[in-house]
Every structure is written in C-alpha cells, then in structure tokens.
Amino acid sequence: MLQLESLKVWFPIRRGIFPRLVGHVRAVDGVSLNVAAGETLGLVGESGCGKTTLGRAILGLQKLSSGRVVFQGVELNSLRGKALRQMRRNLQMVFQDPYSSLNPRLSVQELITEGLQEHRLLGAESRDEAAARLMLEVGLSPESRYRFPHEFSGGQRQRICIARALSLQPRFVVCDEPVSALDVSVQAQILNLLIELRQKHQLSYLFISHDLSVLRLISQRIAVMYLGRLVEYGDSQAIMDEPLHPYTQALIAAIPVPGRQRAKPQAPSKLA
C-alpha cells in the first residue's frame, strides 16, 4: 500500500551575519520501507531520532529533501492541487498530545466533522449524524458532542482525535506516539481500540513509539530508527527474540522486567 524510497529530510545549518550554509541536520537520512494493506508497522527509536519527522514527511506536512513516497501506486510528492487534495483524504494522523492537537474553541462535533466540511462531502445534517456515529465507534457518548476539549480527560481527548482521523475514511493512519501522554491504565484501552478499528476498517498504521513493549502488542513488523536511519527492520517477534543491532538490544534491555534484572548493552556511539 505504502512505499518509501530513500527518503531524506535534511535541515540546513546556517551561521554568520550573512548566513552561509555550514552543514545539515540529517533528521531522516535515506529511509526505505513499506507498509502492506491492513498492517501495522511499528517505528521505534529514542527522542530526536527522526521518527516524527518521517511520519510528517509521509503526509506532506514536512518537505522532503529527496526520495519518493508512493501510496497505492501513486507518487505523492508529484501531486499538486486537486489531485493532492483528494489523495490526502486517504492519509491521516493521530498526534501525540491530544490536547494541543484539538482547537479549544471548537466543540467535539465541529472538530470531528471539520475534514468533512473542508472536503464538502456531506450536508450539515449528515455531518451531525456522522459525528454521533464516530463518537460511538470510539467509545464516547454522542450526547457529549457539543462539549469542548477541556471538558474531557486525556484518554477521551485521544478518542476524539481518533474519531477525527477516521472521519474521512482513510486507508493509512500515522499514529505518532498516541498513548505516551496517557496514564498507563488508559494506554491499553486506546491500543485495543486502535486494533479493533484497524480490523474493522482494514486500516494500515505506521505506529510511532519509543517503547518496544507497546509495539510488541500492536505491530506485525518493527523498524528501528537511530540517528535518522533504519538500523533494523523485520518481523516483530523475530526482533524481540533475536535483536541483531546493538541499539535494538539496548532498547529491549530498557523494558522493565518484573522480578529480575537484565544487563543493559550500550547504544552505538554517535561517532561510529
């Protein structure tokens, strides 16, 4: 469904009174991967490794330096105007912080149906019905659709974000650490909801996380990202059982194991 070919996102470093280019920050440096229809691909790495930048680049929210994003056989970075607008309906994103990603001045119904209104897909009455249906689907009461984001808990706000992402009936969703800002008791509920929605709607996810224990539950395959590059990529169970790269080994060693201690391999040097 989705293929990334040698994707690069480099940010220029300029210095001096008359800024001159002295180098680049290689946030994403030659990443190639694919996501099949109905699959969840987990993308794991430490903060600053380029995970979120990669997710934003796929959706066109971050300009590419080079490379190709191909979705259902169509190269997204070659589309313009109406064709790009129509294709973007198929790709959505669930952000890490549900509160900051919701406009506090809009009601839940307005937030969920904002995309429908922008793309002029339904009339006002049909949009209201769609909002009620989507709220039920994510486990919220439709009666609360006239309330505002600050009136909900963190887990409920993330459910609103998921409903908004589903409103345009996408085929591919980037989940950018959607449970990291939530209480542990709520994380499992949101993960189970995402799994149910994937199965029901045949969605494909790129699930971004810094926690391999979360990806083990939700992903069929895992890609490990370090300093802008993929250092390991394969079946989830194989990576968890027999990690090959020292950085992957360090991530697995960091997972809490009740009742016993594990040695923590050192992550590879940034100069290596």
mmCIF file of N, CA and C in Angstrom, residues 16-62:
data_model
loop_
_atom_site.group_PDB
_atom_site.id
_atom_site.type_symbol
_atom_site.label_atom_id
_atom_site.label_comp_id
_atom_site.label_asym_id
_atom_site.label_seq_id
_atom_site.Cartn_x
_atom_site.Cartn_y
_atom_site.Cartn_z
ATOM 1 N N GLY A 16 26.661 32.996 10.820
ATOM 2 C CA GLY A 16 27.261 34.242 10.368
ATOM 3 C C GLY A 16 26.244 35.355 10.208
ATOM 4 N N ILE A 17 26.752 36.576 10.088
ATOM 5 C CA ILE A 17 25.889 37.742 9.880
ATOM 6 C C ILE A 17 25.154 37.614 8.557
ATOM 7 N N PHE A 18 25.887 37.195 7.539
ATOM 8 C CA PHE A 18 25.275 36.866 6.256
ATOM 9 C C PHE A 18 25.233 35.346 6.190
ATOM 10 N N PRO A 19 24.117 34.763 6.639
ATOM 11 C CA PRO A 19 24.080 33.308 6.881
ATOM 12 C C PRO A 19 24.594 32.496 5.705
ATOM 13 N N ARG A 20 25.569 31.673 6.006
ATOM 14 C CA ARG A 20 26.098 30.771 4.995
ATOM 15 C C ARG A 20 25.889 29.334 5.454
ATOM 16 N N LEU A 21 25.702 28.473 4.507
ATOM 17 C CA LEU A 21 25.441 27.075 4.805
ATOM 18 C C LEU A 21 26.722 26.396 5.281
ATOM 19 N N VAL A 22 26.662 25.807 6.480
ATOM 20 C CA VAL A 22 27.839 25.129 7.022
ATOM 21 C C VAL A 22 27.602 23.632 7.219
ATOM 22 N N GLY A 23 26.392 23.181 6.989
ATOM 23 C CA GLY A 23 26.108 21.758 7.151
ATOM 24 C C GLY A 23 24.620 21.486 7.187
ATOM 25 N N HIS A 24 24.267 20.264 7.528
ATOM 26 C CA HIS A 24 22.857 19.867 7.600
ATOM 27 C C HIS A 24 22.610 18.991 8.831
ATOM 28 N N VAL A 25 21.421 19.109 9.388
ATOM 29 C CA VAL A 25 20.930 18.136 10.363
ATOM 30 C C VAL A 25 20.163 17.081 9.575
ATOM 31 N N ARG A 26 20.665 15.857 9.599
ATOM 32 C CA ARG A 26 20.062 14.791 8.793
ATOM 33 C C ARG A 26 18.997 14.077 9.626
ATOM 34 N N ALA A 27 17.824 14.705 9.711
ATOM 35 C CA ALA A 27 16.748 14.162 10.546
ATOM 36 C C ALA A 27 16.273 12.809 10.033
ATOM 37 N N VAL A 28 16.110 12.702 8.731
ATOM 38 C CA VAL A 28 15.784 11.429 8.071
ATOM 39 C C VAL A 28 16.790 11.263 6.949
ATOM 40 N N ASP A 29 17.486 10.136 6.944
ATOM 41 C CA ASP A 29 18.640 10.008 6.050
ATOM 42 C C ASP A 29 18.589 8.708 5.251
ATOM 43 N N GLY A 30 17.807 8.720 4.173
ATOM 44 C CA GLY A 30 17.778 7.575 3.271
ATOM 45 C C GLY A 30 16.942 6.408 3.759
ATOM 46 N N VAL A 31 15.740 6.682 4.263
ATOM 47 C CA VAL A 31 14.875 5.624 4.798
ATOM 48 C C VAL A 31 14.028 5.008 3.685
ATOM 49 N N SER A 32 14.041 3.683 3.604
ATOM 50 C CA SER A 32 13.189 2.934 2.673
ATOM 51 C C SER A 32 12.441 1.866 3.464
ATOM 52 N N LEU A 33 11.127 1.822 3.290
ATOM 53 C CA LEU A 33 10.314 0.787 3.934
ATOM 54 C C LEU A 33 8.982 0.698 3.216
ATOM 55 N N ASN A 34 8.171 -0.284 3.604
ATOM 56 C CA ASN A 34 6.837 -0.428 3.017
ATOM 57 C C ASN A 34 5.855 -0.871 4.088
ATOM 58 N N VAL A 35 4.589 -0.515 3.872
ATOM 59 C CA VAL A 35 3.502 -0.911 4.765
ATOM 60 C C VAL A 35 2.426 -1.559 3.909
ATOM 61 N N ALA A 36 2.061 -2.791 4.240
ATOM 62 C CA ALA A 36 1.050 -3.522 3.472
ATOM 63 C C ALA A 36 -0.353 -3.115 3.911
ATOM 64 N N ALA A 37 -1.337 -3.431 3.084
ATOM 65 C CA ALA A 37 -2.731 -3.148 3.418
ATOM 66 C C ALA A 37 -3.133 -3.925 4.666
ATOM 67 N N GLY A 38 -3.762 -3.245 5.618
ATOM 68 C CA GLY A 38 -4.212 -3.882 6.843
ATOM 69 C C GLY A 38 -3.126 -4.188 7.855
ATOM 70 N N GLU A 39 -1.916 -3.680 7.625
ATOM 71 C CA GLU A 39 -0.778 -3.982 8.502
ATOM 72 C C GLU A 39 -0.481 -2.816 9.435
ATOM 73 N N THR A 40 0.069 -3.135 10.598
ATOM 74 C CA THR A 40 0.630 -2.126 11.491
ATOM 75 C C THR A 40 2.142 -2.285 11.509
ATOM 76 N N LEU A 41 2.839 -1.250 11.043
ATOM 77 C CA LEU A 41 4.298 -1.224 11.104
ATOM 78 C C LEU A 41 4.699 -0.329 12.259
ATOM 79 N N GLY A 42 5.437 -0.873 13.217
ATOM 80 C CA GLY A 42 5.912 -0.089 14.342
ATOM 81 C C GLY A 42 7.238 0.577 14.022
ATOM 82 N N LEU A 43 7.357 1.851 14.365
ATOM 83 C CA LEU A 43 8.602 2.599 14.172
ATOM 84 C C LEU A 43 9.084 3.051 15.539
ATOM 85 N N VAL A 44 10.247 2.552 15.957
ATOM 86 C CA VAL A 44 10.724 2.802 17.312
ATOM 87 C C VAL A 44 12.088 3.470 17.282
ATOM 88 N N GLY A 45 12.338 4.283 18.294
ATOM 89 C CA GLY A 45 13.627 4.949 18.427
ATOM 90 C C GLY A 45 13.549 5.981 19.536
ATOM 91 N N GLU A 46 14.707 6.494 19.935
ATOM 92 C CA GLU A 46 14.747 7.479 21.013
ATOM 93 C C GLU A 46 14.268 8.832 20.512
ATOM 94 N N SER A 47 14.031 9.753 21.436
ATOM 95 C CA SER A 47 13.630 11.109 21.073
ATOM 96 C C SER A 47 14.720 11.761 20.224
ATOM 97 N N GLY A 48 14.311 12.405 19.142
ATOM 98 C CA GLY A 48 15.258 13.087 18.274
ATOM 99 C C GLY A 48 15.850 12.242 17.174
ATOM 100 N N CYS A 49 15.399 10.988 17.041
ATOM 101 C CA CYS A 49 15.986 10.117 16.014
ATOM 102 C C CYS A 49 15.357 10.328 14.642
ATOM 103 N N GLY A 50 14.264 11.098 14.554
ATOM 104 C CA GLY A 50 13.644 11.374 13.259
ATOM 105 C C GLY A 50 12.322 10.674 13.018
ATOM 106 N N LYS A 51 11.768 10.010 14.036
ATOM 107 C CA LYS A 51 10.526 9.250 13.861
ATOM 108 C C LYS A 51 9.365 10.147 13.427
ATOM 109 N N THR A 52 9.129 11.204 14.193
ATOM 110 C CA THR A 52 8.002 12.085 13.898
ATOM 111 C C THR A 52 8.210 12.819 12.585
ATOM 112 N N THR A 53 9.436 13.237 12.321
ATOM 113 C CA THR A 53 9.732 13.907 11.051
ATOM 114 C C THR A 53 9.407 12.995 9.878
ATOM 115 N N LEU A 54 9.724 11.714 10.003
ATOM 116 C CA LEU A 54 9.403 10.755 8.950
ATOM 117 C C LEU A 54 7.893 10.651 8.764
ATOM 118 N N GLY A 55 7.150 10.543 9.867
ATOM 119 C CA GLY A 55 5.699 10.459 9.770
ATOM 120 C C GLY A 55 5.093 11.686 9.124
ATOM 121 N N ARG A 56 5.575 12.858 9.482
ATOM 122 C CA ARG A 56 5.068 14.104 8.895
ATOM 123 C C ARG A 56 5.439 14.218 7.428
ATOM 124 N N ALA A 57 6.614 13.721 7.064
ATOM 125 C CA ALA A 57 7.039 13.768 5.664
ATOM 126 C C ALA A 57 6.153 12.890 4.787
ATOM 127 N N ILE A 58 5.721 11.751 5.311
ATOM 128 C CA ILE A 58 4.842 10.862 4.549
ATOM 129 C C ILE A 58 3.551 11.576 4.185
ATOM 130 N N LEU A 59 3.017 12.361 5.126
ATOM 131 C CA LEU A 59 1.732 13.031 4.917
ATOM 132 C C LEU A 59 1.874 14.376 4.211
ATOM 133 N N GLY A 60 3.091 14.775 3.895
ATOM 134 C CA GLY A 60 3.284 16.053 3.230
ATOM 135 C C GLY A 60 3.296 17.238 4.179
ATOM 136 N N LEU A 61 3.361 16.987 5.487
ATOM 137 C CA LEU A 61 3.422 18.069 6.467
ATOM 138 C C LEU A 61 4.844 18.576 6.649
ATOM 139 N N GLN A 62 5.812 17.843 6.123
ATOM 140 C CA GLN A 62 7.220 18.233 6.169
ATOM 141 C C GLN A 62 7.809 18.035 4.776
#
